[in-house]
XYZ file of C-alpha atoms in Angstrom:
476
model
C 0.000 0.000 0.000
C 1.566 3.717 -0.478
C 1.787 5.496 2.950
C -0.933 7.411 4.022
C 1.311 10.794 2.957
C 1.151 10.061 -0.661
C -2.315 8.384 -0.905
C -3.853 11.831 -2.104
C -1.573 12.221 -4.477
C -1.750 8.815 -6.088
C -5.547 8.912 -6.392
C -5.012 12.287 -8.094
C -2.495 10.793 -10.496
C -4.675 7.647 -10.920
C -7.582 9.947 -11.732
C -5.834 12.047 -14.416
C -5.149 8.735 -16.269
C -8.695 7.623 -16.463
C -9.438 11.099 -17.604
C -7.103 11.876 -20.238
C -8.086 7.915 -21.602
C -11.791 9.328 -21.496
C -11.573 12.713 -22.732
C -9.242 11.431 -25.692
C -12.335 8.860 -26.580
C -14.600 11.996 -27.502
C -12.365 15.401 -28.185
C -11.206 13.334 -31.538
C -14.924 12.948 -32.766
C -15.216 17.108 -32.679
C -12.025 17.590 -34.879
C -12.469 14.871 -37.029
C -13.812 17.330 -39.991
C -11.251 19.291 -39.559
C -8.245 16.971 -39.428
C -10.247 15.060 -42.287
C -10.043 18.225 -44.330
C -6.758 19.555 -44.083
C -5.195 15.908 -44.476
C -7.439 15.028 -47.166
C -9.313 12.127 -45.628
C -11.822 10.217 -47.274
C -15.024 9.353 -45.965
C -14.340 5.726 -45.882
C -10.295 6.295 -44.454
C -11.321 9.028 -41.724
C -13.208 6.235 -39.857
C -9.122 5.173 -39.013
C -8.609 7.704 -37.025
C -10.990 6.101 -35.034
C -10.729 2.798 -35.741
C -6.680 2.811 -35.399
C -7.304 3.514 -31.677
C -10.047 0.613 -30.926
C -7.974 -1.961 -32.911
C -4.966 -1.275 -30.670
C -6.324 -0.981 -27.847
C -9.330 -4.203 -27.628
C -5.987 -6.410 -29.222
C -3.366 -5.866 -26.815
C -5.616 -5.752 -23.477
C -4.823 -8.888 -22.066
C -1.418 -8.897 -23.205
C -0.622 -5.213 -21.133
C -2.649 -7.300 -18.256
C -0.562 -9.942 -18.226
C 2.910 -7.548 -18.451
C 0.919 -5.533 -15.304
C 1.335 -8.566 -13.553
C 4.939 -9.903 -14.428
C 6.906 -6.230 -14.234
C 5.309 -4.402 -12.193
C 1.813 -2.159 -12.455
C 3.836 1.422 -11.314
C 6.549 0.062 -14.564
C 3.343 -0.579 -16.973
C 1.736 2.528 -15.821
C 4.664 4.915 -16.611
C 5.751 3.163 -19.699
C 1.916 2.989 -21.018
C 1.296 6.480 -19.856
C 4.641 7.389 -21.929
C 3.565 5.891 -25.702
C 0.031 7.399 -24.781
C 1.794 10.983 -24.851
C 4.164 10.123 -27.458
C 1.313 8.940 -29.549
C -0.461 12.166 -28.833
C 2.920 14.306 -29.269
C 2.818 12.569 -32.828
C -0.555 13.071 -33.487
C -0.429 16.773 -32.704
C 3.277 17.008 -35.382
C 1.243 14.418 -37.865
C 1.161 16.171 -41.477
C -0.183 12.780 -43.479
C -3.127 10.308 -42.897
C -0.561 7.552 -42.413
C 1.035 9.435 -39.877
C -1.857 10.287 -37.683
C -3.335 6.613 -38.411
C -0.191 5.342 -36.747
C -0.189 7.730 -33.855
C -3.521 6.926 -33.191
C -2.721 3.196 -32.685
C 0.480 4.111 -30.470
C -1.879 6.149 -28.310
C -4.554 2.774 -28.353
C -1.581 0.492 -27.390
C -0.491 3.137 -24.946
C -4.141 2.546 -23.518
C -4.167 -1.291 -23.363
C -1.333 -1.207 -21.060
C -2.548 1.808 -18.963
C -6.256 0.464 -18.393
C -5.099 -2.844 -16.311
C -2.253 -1.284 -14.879
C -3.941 1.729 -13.470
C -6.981 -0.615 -12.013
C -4.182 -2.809 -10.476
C -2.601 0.273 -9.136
C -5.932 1.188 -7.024
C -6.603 -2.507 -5.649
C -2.560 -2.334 -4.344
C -2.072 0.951 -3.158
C -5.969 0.805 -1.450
C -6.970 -1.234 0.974
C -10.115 -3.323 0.433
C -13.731 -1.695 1.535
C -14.995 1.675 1.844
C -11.234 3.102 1.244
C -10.637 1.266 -2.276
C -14.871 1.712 -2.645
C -14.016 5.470 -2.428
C -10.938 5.328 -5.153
C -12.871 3.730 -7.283
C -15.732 6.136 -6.888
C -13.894 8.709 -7.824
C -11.591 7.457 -10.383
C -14.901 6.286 -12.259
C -16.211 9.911 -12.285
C -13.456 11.006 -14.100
C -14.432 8.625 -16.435
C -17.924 10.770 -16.858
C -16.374 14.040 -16.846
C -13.551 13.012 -19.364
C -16.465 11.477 -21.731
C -18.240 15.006 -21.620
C -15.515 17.478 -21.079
C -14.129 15.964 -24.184
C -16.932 17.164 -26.553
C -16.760 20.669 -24.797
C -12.766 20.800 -24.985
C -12.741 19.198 -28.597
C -15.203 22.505 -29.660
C -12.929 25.053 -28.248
C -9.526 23.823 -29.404
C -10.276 23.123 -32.412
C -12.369 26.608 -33.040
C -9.651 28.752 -31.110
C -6.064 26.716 -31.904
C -6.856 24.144 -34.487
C -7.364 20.186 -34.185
C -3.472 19.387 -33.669
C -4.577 21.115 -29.593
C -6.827 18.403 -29.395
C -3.699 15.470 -29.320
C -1.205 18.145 -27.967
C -3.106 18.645 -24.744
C -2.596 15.217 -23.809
C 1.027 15.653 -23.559
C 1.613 17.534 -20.529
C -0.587 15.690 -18.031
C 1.290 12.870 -19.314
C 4.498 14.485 -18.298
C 3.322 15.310 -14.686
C 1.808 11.757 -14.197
C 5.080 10.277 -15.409
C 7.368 12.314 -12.823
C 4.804 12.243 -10.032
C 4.278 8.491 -10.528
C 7.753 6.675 -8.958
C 7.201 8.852 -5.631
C 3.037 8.439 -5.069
C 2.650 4.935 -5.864
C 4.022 1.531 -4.761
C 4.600 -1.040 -6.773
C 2.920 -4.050 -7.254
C 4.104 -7.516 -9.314
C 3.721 -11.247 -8.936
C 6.947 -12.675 -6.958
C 7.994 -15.383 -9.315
C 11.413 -16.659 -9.792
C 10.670 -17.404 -13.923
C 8.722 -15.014 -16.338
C 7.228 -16.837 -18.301
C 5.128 -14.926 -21.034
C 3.331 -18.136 -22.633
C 4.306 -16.346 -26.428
C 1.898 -18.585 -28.068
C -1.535 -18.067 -26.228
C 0.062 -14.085 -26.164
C -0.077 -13.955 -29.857
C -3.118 -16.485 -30.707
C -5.274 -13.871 -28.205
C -3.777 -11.095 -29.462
C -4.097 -11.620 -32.897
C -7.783 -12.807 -32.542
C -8.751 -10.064 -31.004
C -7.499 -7.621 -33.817
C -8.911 -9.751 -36.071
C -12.446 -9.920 -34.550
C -12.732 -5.848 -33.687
C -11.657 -5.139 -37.195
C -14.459 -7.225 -38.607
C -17.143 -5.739 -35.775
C -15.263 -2.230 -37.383
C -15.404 -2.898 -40.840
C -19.335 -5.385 -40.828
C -21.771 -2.317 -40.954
C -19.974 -0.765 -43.734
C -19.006 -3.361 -46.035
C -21.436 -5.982 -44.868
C -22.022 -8.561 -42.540
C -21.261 -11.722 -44.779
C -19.508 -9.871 -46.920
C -16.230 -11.477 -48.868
C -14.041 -8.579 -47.231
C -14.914 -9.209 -43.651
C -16.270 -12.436 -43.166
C -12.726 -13.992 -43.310
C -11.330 -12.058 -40.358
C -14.216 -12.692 -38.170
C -13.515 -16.896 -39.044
C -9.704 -16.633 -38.832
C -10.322 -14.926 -35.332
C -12.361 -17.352 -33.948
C -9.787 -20.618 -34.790
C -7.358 -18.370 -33.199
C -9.519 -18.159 -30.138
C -10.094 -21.986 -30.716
C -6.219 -21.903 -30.715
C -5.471 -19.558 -27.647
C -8.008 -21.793 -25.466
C -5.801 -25.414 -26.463
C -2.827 -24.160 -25.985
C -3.993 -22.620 -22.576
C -4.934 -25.825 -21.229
C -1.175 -27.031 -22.192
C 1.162 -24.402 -20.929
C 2.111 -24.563 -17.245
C 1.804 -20.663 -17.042
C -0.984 -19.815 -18.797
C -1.575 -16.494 -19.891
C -5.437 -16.373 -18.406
C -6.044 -19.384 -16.064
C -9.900 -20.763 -16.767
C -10.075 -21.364 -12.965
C -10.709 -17.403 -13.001
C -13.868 -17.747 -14.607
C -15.298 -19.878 -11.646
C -14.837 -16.371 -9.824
C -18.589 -15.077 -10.273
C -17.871 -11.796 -9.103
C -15.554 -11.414 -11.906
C -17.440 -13.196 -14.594
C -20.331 -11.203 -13.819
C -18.315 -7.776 -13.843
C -17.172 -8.884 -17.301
C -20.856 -9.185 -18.667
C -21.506 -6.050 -16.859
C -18.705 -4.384 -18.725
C -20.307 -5.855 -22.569
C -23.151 -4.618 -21.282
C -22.403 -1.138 -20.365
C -20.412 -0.018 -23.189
C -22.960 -1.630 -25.556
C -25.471 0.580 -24.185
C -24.211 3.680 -22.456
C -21.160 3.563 -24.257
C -23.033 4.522 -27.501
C -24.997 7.414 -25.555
C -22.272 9.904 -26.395
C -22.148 8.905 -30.178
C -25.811 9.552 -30.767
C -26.281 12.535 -28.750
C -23.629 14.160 -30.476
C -25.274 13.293 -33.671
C -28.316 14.409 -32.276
C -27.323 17.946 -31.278
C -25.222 18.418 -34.385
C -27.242 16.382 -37.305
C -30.661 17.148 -35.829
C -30.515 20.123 -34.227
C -27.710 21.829 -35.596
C -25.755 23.124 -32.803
C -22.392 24.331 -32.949
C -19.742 22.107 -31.743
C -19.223 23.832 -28.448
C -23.362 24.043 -27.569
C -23.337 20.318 -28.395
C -20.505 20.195 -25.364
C -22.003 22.542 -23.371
C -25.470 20.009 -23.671
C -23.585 17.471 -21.727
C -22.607 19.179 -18.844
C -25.622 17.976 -16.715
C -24.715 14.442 -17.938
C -21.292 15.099 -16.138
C -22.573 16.223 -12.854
C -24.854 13.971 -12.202
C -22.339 11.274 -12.685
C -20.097 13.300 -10.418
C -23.021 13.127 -7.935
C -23.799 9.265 -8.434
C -20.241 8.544 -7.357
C -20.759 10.541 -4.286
C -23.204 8.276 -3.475
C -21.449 4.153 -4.257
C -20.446 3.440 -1.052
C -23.882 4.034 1.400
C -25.698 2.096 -1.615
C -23.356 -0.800 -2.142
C -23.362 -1.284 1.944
C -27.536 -0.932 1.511
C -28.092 -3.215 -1.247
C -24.733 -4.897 -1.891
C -23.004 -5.241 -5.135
C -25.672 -7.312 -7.407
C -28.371 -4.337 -6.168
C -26.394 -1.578 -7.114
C -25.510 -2.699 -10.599
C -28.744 -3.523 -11.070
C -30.882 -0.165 -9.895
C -28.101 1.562 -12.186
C -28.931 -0.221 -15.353
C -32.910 0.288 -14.179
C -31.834 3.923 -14.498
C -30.308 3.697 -17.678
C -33.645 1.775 -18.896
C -35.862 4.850 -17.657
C -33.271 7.409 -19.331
C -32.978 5.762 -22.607
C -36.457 5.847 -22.858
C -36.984 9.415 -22.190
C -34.304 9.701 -24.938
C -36.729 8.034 -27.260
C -39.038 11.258 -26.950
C -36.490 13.492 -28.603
C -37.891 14.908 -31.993
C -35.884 17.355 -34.486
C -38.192 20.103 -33.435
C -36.498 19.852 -29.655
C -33.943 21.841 -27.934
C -31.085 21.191 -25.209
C -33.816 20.951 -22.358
C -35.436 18.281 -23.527
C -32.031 16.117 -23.321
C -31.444 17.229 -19.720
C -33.983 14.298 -17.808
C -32.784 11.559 -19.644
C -29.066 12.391 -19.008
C -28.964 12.994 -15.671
C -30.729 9.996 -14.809
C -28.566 8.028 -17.350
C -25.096 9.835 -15.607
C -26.004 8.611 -12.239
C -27.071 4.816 -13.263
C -23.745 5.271 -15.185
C -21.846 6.364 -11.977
C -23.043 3.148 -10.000
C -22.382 0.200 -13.101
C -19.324 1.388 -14.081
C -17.581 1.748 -10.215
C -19.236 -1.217 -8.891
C -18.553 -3.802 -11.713
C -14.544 -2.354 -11.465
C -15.018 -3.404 -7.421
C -16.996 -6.674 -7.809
C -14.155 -7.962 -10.323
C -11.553 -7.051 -8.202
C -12.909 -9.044 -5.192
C -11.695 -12.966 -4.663
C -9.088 -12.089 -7.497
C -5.391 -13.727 -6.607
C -3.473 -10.892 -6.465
C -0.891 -12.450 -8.624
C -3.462 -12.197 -11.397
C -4.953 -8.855 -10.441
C -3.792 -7.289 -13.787
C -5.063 -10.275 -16.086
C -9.073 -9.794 -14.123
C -8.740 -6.277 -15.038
C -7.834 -6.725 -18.671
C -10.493 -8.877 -18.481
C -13.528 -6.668 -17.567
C -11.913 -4.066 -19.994
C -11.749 -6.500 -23.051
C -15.896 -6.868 -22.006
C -16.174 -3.458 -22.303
C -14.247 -2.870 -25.094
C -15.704 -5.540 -27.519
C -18.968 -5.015 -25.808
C -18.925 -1.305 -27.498
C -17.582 -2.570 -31.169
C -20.509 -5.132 -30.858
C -23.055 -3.262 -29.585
C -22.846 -0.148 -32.091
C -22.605 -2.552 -34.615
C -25.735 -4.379 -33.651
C -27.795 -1.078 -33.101
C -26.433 0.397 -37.058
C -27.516 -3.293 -38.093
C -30.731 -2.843 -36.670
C -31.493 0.731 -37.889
C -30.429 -0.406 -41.626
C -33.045 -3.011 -41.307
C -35.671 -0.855 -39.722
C -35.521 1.789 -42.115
C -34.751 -0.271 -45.307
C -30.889 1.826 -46.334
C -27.689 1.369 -45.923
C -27.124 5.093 -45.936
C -24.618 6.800 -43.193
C -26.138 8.411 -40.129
C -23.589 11.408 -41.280
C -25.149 12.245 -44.602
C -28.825 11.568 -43.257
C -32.067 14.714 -43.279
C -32.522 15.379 -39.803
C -36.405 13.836 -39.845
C -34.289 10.147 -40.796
C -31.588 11.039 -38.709
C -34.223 11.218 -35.622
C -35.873 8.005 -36.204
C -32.711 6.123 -36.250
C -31.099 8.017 -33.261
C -34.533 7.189 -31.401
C -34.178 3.715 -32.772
C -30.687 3.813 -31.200
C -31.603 4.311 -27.621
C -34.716 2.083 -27.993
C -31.994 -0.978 -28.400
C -29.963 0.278 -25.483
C -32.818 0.706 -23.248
C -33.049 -3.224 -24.374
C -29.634 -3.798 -23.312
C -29.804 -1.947 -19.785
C -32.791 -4.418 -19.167
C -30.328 -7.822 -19.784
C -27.702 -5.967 -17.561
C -30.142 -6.013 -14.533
C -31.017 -9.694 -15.570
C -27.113 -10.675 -15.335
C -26.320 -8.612 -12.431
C -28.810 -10.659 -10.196
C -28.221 -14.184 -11.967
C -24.885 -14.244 -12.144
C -23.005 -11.476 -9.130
C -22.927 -13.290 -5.948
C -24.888 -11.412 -2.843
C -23.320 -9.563 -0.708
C -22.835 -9.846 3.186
C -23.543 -6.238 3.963
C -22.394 -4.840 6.974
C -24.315 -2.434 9.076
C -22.310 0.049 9.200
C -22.286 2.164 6.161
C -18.077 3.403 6.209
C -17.171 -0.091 6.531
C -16.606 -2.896 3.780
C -19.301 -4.526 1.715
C -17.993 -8.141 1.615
C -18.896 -10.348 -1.347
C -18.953 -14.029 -0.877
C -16.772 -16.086 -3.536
C-alpha cells in the first residue's frame, strides 16, 4: 500500500489517467472534420482515425494485463502512460493520414497497457472496503467528466487553436503523471522466480482479437457476410479456438480458466459488454443528435452534456452508502434500471427539440452510469489472486471494449433493417436522422434491461455490513 502521505496524491495521479483515456475517446470525434479536411481524408479512411485507436487498444488488453502482472503495475503505468503521450505528441506534429493513423494506434496500445495497470494500481495501493470503494468512486467519475468534457474541450480547441490542440493537450498531463508516478505509488508484481510470457496463447489472443474488432469495425460498412470481412471474423475465432488449447497445455498460462469460476468477476465482465454496448453509444448519438438534428455548434453540443457530467459526479458521491444498503448485485442492477428509464426518455427526442429536452434523460442516465461502471470495477476485483490482479482487469476491460464494437454494430444493423438503407447516419435529413437516433436508444434501453437480468443471476450477494463506512464483503 503507499503510505498514508502520498495516498492523495496517487488517487489524483490515478484519476488524471482515467481522464485523459476518457476525454481522448470523444475530443477526436469534434475535430475529425477538420483533421479530415486539411489531411485530405476520405469518408471511408477518416473512420481510421478512429478505428486505429479501438484496434490497438481491444488487441493488446490482455497482453498489457498480463505484463501488469509480471513487471510491475507502477513500470506498466509509466511506460503505457509514456507511448500514450508520445502517440499524442505525434498526433499533434502528424502532417499525413498515415502518420496520424499510426499515432492513433500508439496512443490505443499506450491505452491497453494503462487500463489494467492503473486498475491494479488502485486494488494495491488501497486497501479493500470503503477506502478502495471510495478510489474507485472517484476514479470512475473522471471517467464521466472526461467522456463530456471531451466534446466541450474538442469545440474550443479546435475553433480557437486548431485540431493538432486536441492530441497536444494530452502531452503535458502525461508528463506530470510520469514524474509524479515513482514517488506516489508503490509497486505491485507477482513474486515469481521465472517469467514466463506463454508467447503462443500471447499472440493467438492477441491476434484474434485484432482480427475480430476489425471485422465488428469494418461489418456495418461493407457488410455482414460480406467477402471482405467475413474472413477475419472466421480466422479470429480458430485463433480463439487456438489460444483456449494451448492454454490448457502451458504450465503458465496467460489467463487461467479457474478465473472464470470467480462469479464476481465473470459477472463484472458481462456487466462491462453490457455497459459499453449501451451507455457507451450514448455519447455517439447525442452528439449526432445535437449536431445532425438540431444543428448546434460544436461547443453548444458540449455545453449540452454538462448535466450528464454532474450527475455522474453526484452518483459517485453516493457508491459506497448504496453498495453497503443493497450490496453489489443491487447496485448494478438499480443503475442499469436507471439507464432503462433514461434511454427511454431519450426516445421522446424529436428534431423540433432543444437542449432541455435532453437534460432528464441524461442525468438519470449519468447517475445509473456512476453506480455500473464503479461497482462492476469493485466486484471484479474481489476474490481475485493478487498475482493475477492485472489479467481480471484486462479482463472486464476487453468486455467493455468488444462489448462497445458489438453493440454499435448491432444497433447500425438494426437501424439499416428498420428503415430499409444502408445510408450513413452522417449524410442523413434530420427527420431520418431522428428516427434512427430514437431507434438507437430504444436498443440500449433493451440492453440496460439484460444488464439487470445478469447482475442478479450471475453477481454473488453480498454480506452487507451495518455500518455504512465499513466494507461490503462479497462471498466467492
Amino acid at each position: 500500500m503507499s503510505s498514508s502521505k502520498f495516498k492523495g496524491l496517487a488517487l489524483f495521479i490515478l484519476a488524471i489517467s482515467q481522464l485523459v483515456m476518457a476525454l481522448d475517446y470523444t475530443i477526436i470525434f469534434v475535430a475529425m472534420p477538420s483533421l479530415g479536411n486539411e489531411l485530405g481524408f476520405s469518408a471511408n479512411h477518416l473512420q481510421w482515425v478512429v478505428s486505429a485507436f479501438s484496434l490497438a487498444y481491444g488487441g493488446f488488453l490482455l497482453l498489457g494485463g498480463r505484463l501488469s502482472d509480471l513487471l510491475g503495475r507502477r513500470r506498466m503505468f509509466i511506460i503505457a502512460m509514456a507511448l500514450f503521450g508520445l502517440g499524442s505528441l505525434l498526433g499533434g506534429l502528424s502532417e499525413s493520414q498515415l502518420m496520424l493513423i499510426v499515432a492513433r494506434g500508439v496512443q490505443g496500445l499506450g491505452g491497453a497497457l494503462l487500463s489494467p495497470a492503473t486498475l491494479s494500481l488502485i486494488v494495491s495501493n488501497f486497501n479493500e472496503g470503503a477506502e478502495r470503494n471510495r478510489a474507485m468512486g472517484i476514479w470512475a467519475s473522471m471517467g464521466g467528466v472526461g467522456l463530456s468534457l471531451g466534446l466541450l474541450l474538442g469545440g474550443v480547441l479546435t475553433s480557437y487553436i486548431g485540431w493538432e490542440a486536441t492530441f497536444f493537450v494530452n502531452v503535458p498531463i502525461a508528463l506530470i503523471v510520469i514524474i509524479l508516478a515513482p514517488i506516489v505509488l508503490a509497486e505491485s508484481k507477482v513474486s515469481t522466480a521465472t517469467r514466463h510470457y506463454d508467447a503462443a496463447g500471447t499472440i493467438s489472443v492477441t491476434a484474434g482479437l485484432m482480427l475480430v474488432v476489425y471485422y465488428l469495425i469494418q461489418s456495418p460498412v461493407e457488410g455482414w457476410f460480406s467477402a471482405s470481412t467475413l474472413p477475419y471474423v472466421l480466422l479470429g475465432a480458430v485463433l480463439f479456438l487456438a489460444f483456449i488449447i494451448i492454454e490448457r497445455r502451458t504450465k503458465e498460462p496467460l489467463i487461467s480458466f479457474g478465473l472464470f469460476r470467480n462469479r464476481n468477476l465473470t459477472g463484472a465482465a458481462l456487466t462491462a459488454f453490457l455497459l459499453s454496448a449501451s451507455f457507451g453509444s450514448l455519447y455517439y448519438f447525442l452528439t449526432l443528435y445535437t449536431q445532425g438534428v438540431l444543428h448546434y455548434s460544436a461547443i453548444q453540443s458540449g455545453l449540452s452534456f454538462l448535466p450528464l457530467t454532474l450527475s455522474a459526479l453526484l452518483g459517485a458521491r453516493f457508491i459506497n452508502r448504496i453498495l453497503t444498503r443493497i450490496g453489489v448485485a443491487g447496485t448494478i442492477a438499480a443503475g442499469m434500471g436507471l439507464g432503462t428509464i433514461g434511454f427511454l426518455l431519450l426516445t421522446r427526442l424529436s428534431e423540433t427539440g432543444t437542449a432541455w429536452g435532453i437534460i432528464p434523460g441524461t442525468v438519470i442516465i449519468g447517475l445509473g452510469q456512476a453506480l455500473v461502471f464503479t461497482t462492476m470495477f469493485i466486484a471484479g476485483s474481489t476474490g481475485v489472486d493478487p498475482k493475477v490482479q492485472g489479467v481480471a482487469s484486462a479482463l472486464i476491460s476487453t468486455g467493455q471494449q468488444i462489448g462497445g464494437a458489438v453493440g454499435l454494430a448491432v444497433i447500425m444493423a438494426m437501424i439499416s433493417a428498420g428503415m430499409g438503407t444502408n445510408e450513413s447516419l452522417e449524410t442523413m435529413m434530420a427527420t431520418e436522422l431522428n428516427q434512427a437516433i430514437r431507434t438507437a436508444f430504444q436498443i440500449a434501453a433493451v440492453t440496460t434491461v439484460l444488464g439487470i437480468v445478469v447482475a442478479f443471476l450471475v453477481l454473488k450477494q453480498p454480506k452487507a455490513s451495518k455500518n455504512a463506512d465499513t466494507e461490503v464483503t462479497i462471498s466467492h
